[in-house]
Amino acid sequence: MPFTFLTVGFAIVSEIKPVKAASFSVVANGLDNVRGLSFGPDGSLYVTEAGVGGDQLCSASFTFPDQQACVGASGAVTRIKDGKQERVITNLPSWAISPTGGQGIGANDIEFDAAGNPYLLIGLSGDPNSNNTPLNSPNFGELYKVDFNTSALTSIADISSYEFAKDPTVLLPNGYVGSNPYSFTIEGDTAYIANANRNEVLSVKLDGSNLKTLVEFPDQTITTPTQEIKYQAVPTGVAIGPDKALYISQLTGVPIPEGKANIFRVGEDGKATVYADGFTQLTDLTFDSKGNLYALQFANQAFYKGNLDGSLIQIAPDGTRTTLLSGNGLESATALTIGPDGAIYVSSKGDRPGVGQVLRVDNSAKVPEPSSALAVIALGVGVGSFCKRKRCK
């Protein structure tokens, strides 16, 4: 894959001065486990809903093993156009805690190629040799091309079968293959997919050819006074930077060490290096036309502490890091995108049914990060060629 790379420069420490917080408005309400966002060629905003599960194939939830999760065809794609909110694709596979419908996994992300064709990513890969998909719905764990006129989905990549063939031993507590393709981006004729549960990023051509693993993230370690604790990397969002390199956000697995989530850059050698650090539970990232990077924190504290206030953070090309929105209505934040109007659109309350929202954030006003001194790796300029749910365990 082609990359034009920039060489890694020096660390920058930025002093942040207080300014007014960014304003936001709610553009969509009542969504079920809201996830990915993308603007279509007609200017409409398309939103994936992972659904509320159902009453089929109930088993232990791998997020909360003491609770049951069940399968059903309750996922959807919602379109927001001219102020109207409408589900344009329904009956998508969903897996969620029963009977509340929380922690849903299913329709995880949606993107458009340069020609305006839509593609849909459905998570939670299951063993392709078992029947774990609800009747009359697509399969879990695949990337699909979508026809909005007919609601037809055409499989582009069977990620479930690929993962199972590569390593059939990575299983979730309920016996499903351990795989959850969470988000993706498209560059040219290629989709780049962040597989949260397998701790890797894959690529596949949009004609379905050449599905492969690009980079794998090893387990990471934190040291306490009494022990070393390993945790999963859990890649979530994936974006193409101004340098055409891949940038990948990290959630981190249990015990969800706060301040240990990174943004990685995949350079010309195909290896992941840390571009920016010090985050907590990142779920997505994207760049604007000026080279600013936006990172989304699902919650500012480990989710099991009960405070689900999230944050939207901007990292400027010079390394300055600024919080645009923290809490104040943003919680359990799952995805973001930038609209044609330059505003940032964020999925909020993405871990529960019936109350999910999409927020439109005006980034013309900002609020500082809690710490006044923030280190981030900046990029120096170079030339060359080479060439964005979750495993909490």
Coordinates of C-alpha atoms in Angstrom, one line a residue:
M1 CA 0.0 0.0 0.0
P2 CA 1.3 3.5 -0.8
F3 CA 2.6 5.6 2.1
T4 CA 4.3 9.0 1.9
F5 CA 5.9 9.2 5.3
L6 CA 7.0 11.9 7.6
T7 CA 10.0 11.3 9.9
V8 CA 9.4 11.4 13.7
G9 CA 10.5 14.6 15.2
F10 CA 10.8 15.8 18.9
A11 CA 8.5 15.8 21.8
I12 CA 6.6 19.1 22.4
V13 CA 5.4 20.3 25.8
S14 CA 2.4 22.6 25.3
E15 CA 1.2 25.2 27.8
I16 CA -2.6 25.5 27.6
K17 CA -4.4 28.7 28.5
P18 CA -8.1 28.6 29.6
V19 CA -10.7 29.5 27.0
K20 CA -14.5 29.1 26.7
A21 CA -15.8 25.5 26.3
A22 CA -17.1 24.4 22.9
S23 CA -20.8 24.5 22.3
F24 CA -22.8 21.5 21.0
S25 CA -26.3 20.6 19.8
V26 CA -28.1 17.2 19.6
V27 CA -28.9 16.2 16.0
A28 CA -30.2 12.7 16.7
N29 CA -31.8 11.0 19.7
G30 CA -33.3 7.6 20.8
L31 CA -30.6 5.5 19.1
D32 CA -29.8 1.9 20.2
N33 CA -26.2 1.4 21.1
V34 CA -25.1 4.1 18.7
R35 CA -21.7 3.6 16.9
G36 CA -20.1 4.7 13.7
L37 CA -20.8 7.9 11.7
S38 CA -20.2 9.0 8.2
F39 CA -21.5 11.6 5.8
G40 CA -22.7 10.4 2.4
P41 CA -22.2 12.1 -0.9
D42 CA -25.7 13.8 -0.6
G43 CA -24.7 15.5 2.6
S44 CA -26.8 13.1 4.8
L45 CA -25.3 11.8 8.0
Y46 CA -25.4 8.0 8.3
V47 CA -25.2 6.3 11.8
T48 CA -24.9 2.7 12.8
E49 CA -26.9 1.2 15.6
A50 CA -25.6 -2.0 17.1
G51 CA -29.1 -2.9 18.3
V52 CA -30.5 -4.4 21.4
G53 CA -29.9 -8.1 20.8
G54 CA -32.9 -10.4 20.9
D55 CA -34.0 -13.7 22.4
Q56 CA -31.8 -16.2 20.4
L57 CA -28.6 -18.0 21.3
C58 CA -28.3 -16.6 24.8
S59 CA -24.9 -17.0 26.5
A60 CA -22.6 -15.3 29.0
S61 CA -21.7 -11.7 28.1
F62 CA -17.9 -11.3 27.6
T63 CA -18.1 -7.8 28.9
F64 CA -20.1 -8.7 32.1
P65 CA -19.7 -12.5 32.4
D66 CA -22.3 -12.7 35.2
Q67 CA -25.0 -11.5 32.8
Q68 CA -26.7 -13.1 29.8
A69 CA -26.4 -11.7 26.3
C70 CA -28.7 -12.7 23.4
V71 CA -28.8 -12.5 19.6
G72 CA -31.4 -10.9 17.5
A73 CA -32.0 -8.9 14.3
S74 CA -32.3 -5.5 15.9
G75 CA -29.4 -3.5 14.4
A76 CA -29.9 -0.6 12.0
V77 CA -28.5 2.2 9.9
T78 CA -30.1 5.6 10.5
R79 CA -30.0 8.5 8.1
I80 CA -30.1 12.1 9.3
K81 CA -31.2 14.4 6.5
D82 CA -32.8 17.9 6.5
G83 CA -33.4 17.5 10.3
K84 CA -35.2 14.2 9.8
Q85 CA -34.0 11.0 11.5
E86 CA -34.9 7.7 9.7
R87 CA -33.8 4.1 9.9
V88 CA -32.9 3.2 6.3
I89 CA -31.5 -0.3 6.9
T90 CA -33.0 -2.6 9.6
N91 CA -32.9 -6.3 10.7
L92 CA -29.1 -6.3 11.1
P93 CA -27.6 -8.8 13.6
S94 CA -27.2 -7.7 17.2
W95 CA -25.8 -9.2 20.4
A96 CA -26.6 -7.4 23.6
I97 CA -27.2 -8.0 27.3
S98 CA -30.7 -9.4 28.0
P99 CA -33.2 -8.1 28.9
T100 CA -31.9 -4.6 29.0
G101 CA -30.3 -4.4 25.5
G102 CA -27.2 -2.7 26.8
Q103 CA -23.6 -3.2 25.6
G104 CA -24.8 -4.1 22.1
I105 CA -22.4 -5.3 19.4
G106 CA -23.4 -5.5 15.7
A107 CA -23.4 -2.7 13.1
N108 CA -20.2 -1.0 14.2
D109 CA -19.3 1.4 11.5
I110 CA -20.2 2.8 8.0
E111 CA -18.0 4.5 5.4
F112 CA -18.2 5.7 1.8
D113 CA -15.6 5.3 -0.9
A114 CA -14.6 8.1 -3.3
A115 CA -17.4 7.1 -5.7
G116 CA -20.0 7.5 -3.0
N117 CA -20.6 3.7 -2.4
P118 CA -21.4 2.9 1.2
Y119 CA -19.8 0.0 3.2
L120 CA -21.0 -1.4 6.5
L121 CA -18.9 -3.2 9.1
I122 CA -20.6 -5.7 11.4
G123 CA -18.7 -6.8 14.4
L124 CA -18.7 -9.9 16.8
S125 CA -17.2 -12.6 14.6
G126 CA -18.5 -16.0 15.6
D127 CA -17.3 -19.5 14.7
P128 CA -18.3 -19.9 11.0
N129 CA -18.9 -23.5 11.7
S130 CA -21.7 -22.7 14.2
N131 CA -25.1 -21.0 13.6
N132 CA -24.8 -17.9 15.7
T133 CA -26.5 -15.4 13.4
P134 CA -30.2 -14.5 13.7
L135 CA -32.4 -15.7 10.9
N136 CA -33.0 -13.4 7.9
S137 CA -30.1 -11.2 8.7
P138 CA -26.5 -10.8 7.5
N139 CA -23.7 -12.6 9.3
F140 CA -21.7 -11.1 12.1
G141 CA -18.0 -10.3 11.6
E142 CA -18.1 -9.2 7.9
L143 CA -17.5 -6.1 5.8
Y144 CA -20.4 -5.4 3.4
K145 CA -21.1 -3.2 0.4
V146 CA -24.6 -1.6 0.9
D147 CA -27.3 -0.7 -1.6
F148 CA -29.7 1.8 0.1
N149 CA -32.2 1.4 -2.7
T150 CA -32.8 -2.3 -2.0
S151 CA -31.3 -2.7 1.5
A152 CA -29.1 -5.4 0.0
L153 CA -25.8 -6.2 1.6
T154 CA -23.0 -7.8 -0.4
S155 CA -20.2 -9.4 1.6
I156 CA -16.7 -7.9 0.8
A157 CA -14.7 -9.6 3.5
D158 CA -15.6 -12.5 5.8
I159 CA -13.4 -11.4 8.7
S160 CA -14.8 -14.2 11.0
S161 CA -13.7 -17.0 8.7
Y162 CA -10.3 -15.3 8.1
E163 CA -9.6 -15.0 11.8
F164 CA -10.8 -18.5 12.6
A165 CA -8.6 -20.0 9.9
K166 CA -5.6 -18.0 11.2
D167 CA -6.0 -18.9 14.8
P168 CA -9.1 -20.8 16.0
T169 CA -7.9 -20.8 19.7
V170 CA -8.8 -17.2 20.5
L171 CA -12.3 -17.7 22.0
L172 CA -14.7 -15.5 24.0
P173 CA -16.2 -16.9 27.2
N174 CA -19.3 -17.9 25.3
G175 CA -17.3 -20.0 22.8
Y176 CA -17.4 -17.5 19.9
V177 CA -14.2 -16.8 18.0
G178 CA -12.4 -13.9 19.6
S179 CA -12.9 -11.2 17.0
N180 CA -14.7 -7.9 16.9
P181 CA -14.0 -5.7 13.9
Y182 CA -14.9 -2.3 15.4
S183 CA -14.2 0.4 12.9
F184 CA -12.7 1.1 9.5
T185 CA -11.6 3.7 7.0
I186 CA -11.3 3.7 3.2
E187 CA -8.4 5.1 1.2
G188 CA -8.5 4.6 -2.5
D189 CA -9.6 1.0 -3.3
T190 CA -8.7 -0.3 0.2
A191 CA -10.5 -0.6 3.5
Y192 CA -8.4 -0.6 6.7
I193 CA -10.1 -2.3 9.6
A194 CA -9.4 -2.1 13.4
N195 CA -10.2 -5.4 15.0
A196 CA -10.5 -4.7 18.7
N197 CA -10.7 -8.2 20.0
R198 CA -7.8 -9.6 17.9
N199 CA -5.6 -6.6 18.7
E200 CA -4.7 -5.9 15.0
V201 CA -5.4 -3.8 12.0
L202 CA -6.3 -5.5 8.7
S203 CA -6.7 -4.4 5.1
V204 CA -8.8 -5.6 2.2
K205 CA -9.4 -4.4 -1.3
L206 CA -12.9 -3.1 -2.0
D207 CA -13.4 -5.9 -4.6
G208 CA -12.9 -8.4 -1.7
S209 CA -9.3 -9.4 -2.6
N210 CA -6.2 -9.5 -0.6
L211 CA -7.6 -9.6 3.0
K212 CA -4.6 -9.5 5.3
T213 CA -3.3 -8.5 8.7
L214 CA -1.2 -5.3 8.6
V215 CA -0.1 -4.9 12.2
E216 CA -0.6 -6.8 15.4
F217 CA -0.5 -5.2 18.8
P218 CA 1.2 -7.3 21.6
D219 CA 0.0 -7.4 25.2
Q220 CA 1.1 -4.4 27.3
T221 CA 2.2 -4.3 30.9
I222 CA 1.7 -2.0 33.9
T223 CA 3.8 -2.4 37.1
T224 CA 2.3 -2.0 40.5
P225 CA 4.2 -2.1 43.9
T226 CA 3.3 -5.8 44.1
Q227 CA 3.0 -7.2 40.6
E228 CA 3.1 -6.7 36.8
I229 CA -0.3 -6.8 35.1
K230 CA -0.7 -7.6 31.4
Y231 CA -3.6 -6.1 29.4
Q232 CA -4.8 -6.2 25.8
A233 CA -4.0 -3.3 23.5
V234 CA -7.5 -3.1 21.9
P235 CA -7.2 -1.0 18.8
T236 CA -10.4 0.9 18.0
G237 CA -10.4 3.8 15.5
V238 CA -8.3 3.9 12.3
A239 CA -7.6 7.0 10.2
I240 CA -5.3 8.1 7.3
G241 CA -3.1 11.0 8.3
P242 CA -2.0 13.9 6.1
D243 CA 1.2 11.9 5.6
K244 CA -0.9 9.0 4.3
A245 CA 0.2 6.8 7.2
L246 CA -2.2 4.9 9.4
Y247 CA -3.2 6.3 12.8
I248 CA -4.9 4.0 15.3
S249 CA -6.6 4.7 18.6
Q250 CA -6.3 2.4 21.6
L251 CA -9.0 1.5 24.2
T252 CA -6.8 -0.8 26.4
G253 CA -8.3 -3.9 28.1
V254 CA -9.0 -4.6 31.7
P255 CA -7.9 -3.3 34.1
I256 CA -8.3 -0.2 31.9
P257 CA -5.2 1.6 33.2
E258 CA -6.1 5.3 33.1
G259 CA -3.7 7.5 31.0
K260 CA -2.2 4.5 29.3
A261 CA -4.1 4.6 26.0
N262 CA -2.1 5.6 23.0
I263 CA -2.5 6.8 19.4
F264 CA -0.2 4.7 17.2
R265 CA 1.3 5.6 13.8
V266 CA 2.1 2.8 11.3
G267 CA 5.1 4.0 9.3
E268 CA 6.9 2.9 6.3
D269 CA 8.2 -0.3 7.9
G270 CA 4.7 -1.4 8.8
K271 CA 5.5 -1.2 12.6
A272 CA 3.3 0.7 15.1
T273 CA 5.0 3.5 17.1
V274 CA 3.4 5.7 19.7
Y275 CA 2.4 9.1 18.2
A276 CA 0.6 10.5 21.2
D277 CA 0.0 9.1 24.7
G278 CA -1.7 9.8 28.0
F279 CA -5.3 9.0 27.0
T280 CA -7.9 6.8 28.6
Q281 CA -10.2 4.4 26.7
L282 CA -10.0 5.9 23.1
T283 CA -12.7 4.7 20.7
D284 CA -12.1 6.8 17.6
L285 CA -9.9 9.4 15.8
T286 CA -10.0 11.5 12.6
F287 CA -8.1 14.3 10.9
D288 CA -9.5 17.6 9.6
S289 CA -8.3 19.4 6.4
K290 CA -5.8 21.5 8.4
G291 CA -4.0 18.4 9.8
N292 CA -5.6 18.6 13.3
L293 CA -6.1 15.2 14.8
Y294 CA -9.3 14.6 16.9
A295 CA -9.4 11.8 19.5
L296 CA -12.4 10.5 21.4
Q297 CA -12.4 9.1 24.9
F298 CA -15.2 6.7 25.7
A299 CA -14.9 7.7 29.3
N300 CA -12.3 9.7 31.2
Q301 CA -12.1 7.0 33.9
A302 CA -12.2 3.2 33.7
F303 CA -15.8 2.4 32.8
Y304 CA -16.4 0.1 35.8
K305 CA -16.0 3.1 38.1
G306 CA -19.4 4.3 37.0
N307 CA -18.5 7.8 35.7
L308 CA -19.0 7.6 31.9
D309 CA -18.2 11.2 31.1
G310 CA -16.1 11.2 27.9
S311 CA -13.9 13.7 26.1
L312 CA -13.2 15.1 22.6
I313 CA -9.6 16.1 22.3
Q314 CA -7.8 18.0 19.5
I315 CA -4.1 17.6 18.8
A316 CA -2.8 20.3 16.5
P317 CA 0.0 19.7 14.0
D318 CA 2.5 21.5 16.3
G319 CA 1.5 19.1 19.2
T320 CA -0.8 21.5 21.1
R321 CA -3.4 19.3 22.8
T322 CA -6.8 20.9 23.6
T323 CA -10.0 19.5 25.1
L324 CA -13.0 20.6 23.1
L325 CA -15.7 18.9 25.2
S326 CA -15.5 16.9 28.4
G327 CA -18.6 15.5 30.1
N328 CA -21.4 18.1 29.9
G329 CA -23.6 15.7 28.0
L330 CA -20.8 13.7 26.3
E331 CA -20.7 10.2 27.8
S332 CA -19.9 6.7 26.7
A333 CA -18.6 8.2 23.4
T334 CA -18.1 5.7 20.6
A335 CA -17.4 7.4 17.3
L336 CA -16.8 10.7 15.6
T337 CA -16.6 12.2 12.1
I338 CA -16.1 15.7 10.7
G339 CA -19.0 17.2 8.7
P340 CA -19.0 19.2 5.5
D341 CA -19.7 22.2 7.7
G342 CA -16.4 21.7 9.6
A343 CA -18.2 20.7 12.8
I344 CA -17.4 17.5 14.7
Y345 CA -20.2 14.9 15.1
V346 CA -19.9 12.5 18.0
S347 CA -21.8 9.4 19.0
S348 CA -22.8 9.7 22.7
K349 CA -24.3 7.2 25.2
G350 CA -23.2 4.5 22.9
D351 CA -23.4 1.6 25.4
R352 CA -27.1 1.5 26.0
P353 CA -30.5 1.3 24.1
G354 CA -33.0 3.9 23.4
V355 CA -31.0 7.0 24.5
G356 CA -28.1 7.2 22.1
Q357 CA -27.4 10.6 20.6
V358 CA -25.3 12.2 17.9
L359 CA -23.9 15.6 19.0
R360 CA -22.7 18.3 16.7
V361 CA -19.7 20.0 18.4
D362 CA -18.7 23.5 17.3
N363 CA -14.9 23.5 17.6
S364 CA -14.4 27.3 17.4
A365 CA -14.2 27.5 21.2
K366 CA -12.2 25.2 23.4
V367 CA -11.4 24.2 27.0
P368 CA -7.9 23.3 28.3
E369 CA -6.8 19.8 29.3
P370 CA -6.7 19.2 33.1
S371 CA -2.9 19.3 33.0
S372 CA -1.1 22.5 31.8
A373 CA 1.9 20.6 30.5
L374 CA 1.2 18.0 27.9
A375 CA 3.8 16.0 26.0
V376 CA 3.0 14.7 22.5
I377 CA 5.2 13.5 19.7
A378 CA 5.1 15.8 16.7
L379 CA 6.0 15.0 13.2
G380 CA 9.0 16.5 11.3
V381 CA 8.9 16.7 7.6
G382 CA 10.6 14.1 5.4
V383 CA 10.2 12.6 2.0
G384 CA 10.0 9.1 0.8
S385 CA 7.6 6.4 -0.3
F386 CA 6.2 3.2 1.0
C387 CA 4.2 2.6 0.7
K388 CA -9.6 3.3 12.1
R389 CA -17.2 -4.2 21.3
K390 CA -13.8 -4.5 22.3
R391 CA -11.7 -7.0 24.0
C392 CA -11.6 -6.1 27.7
K393 CA -9.6 -9.1 29.0

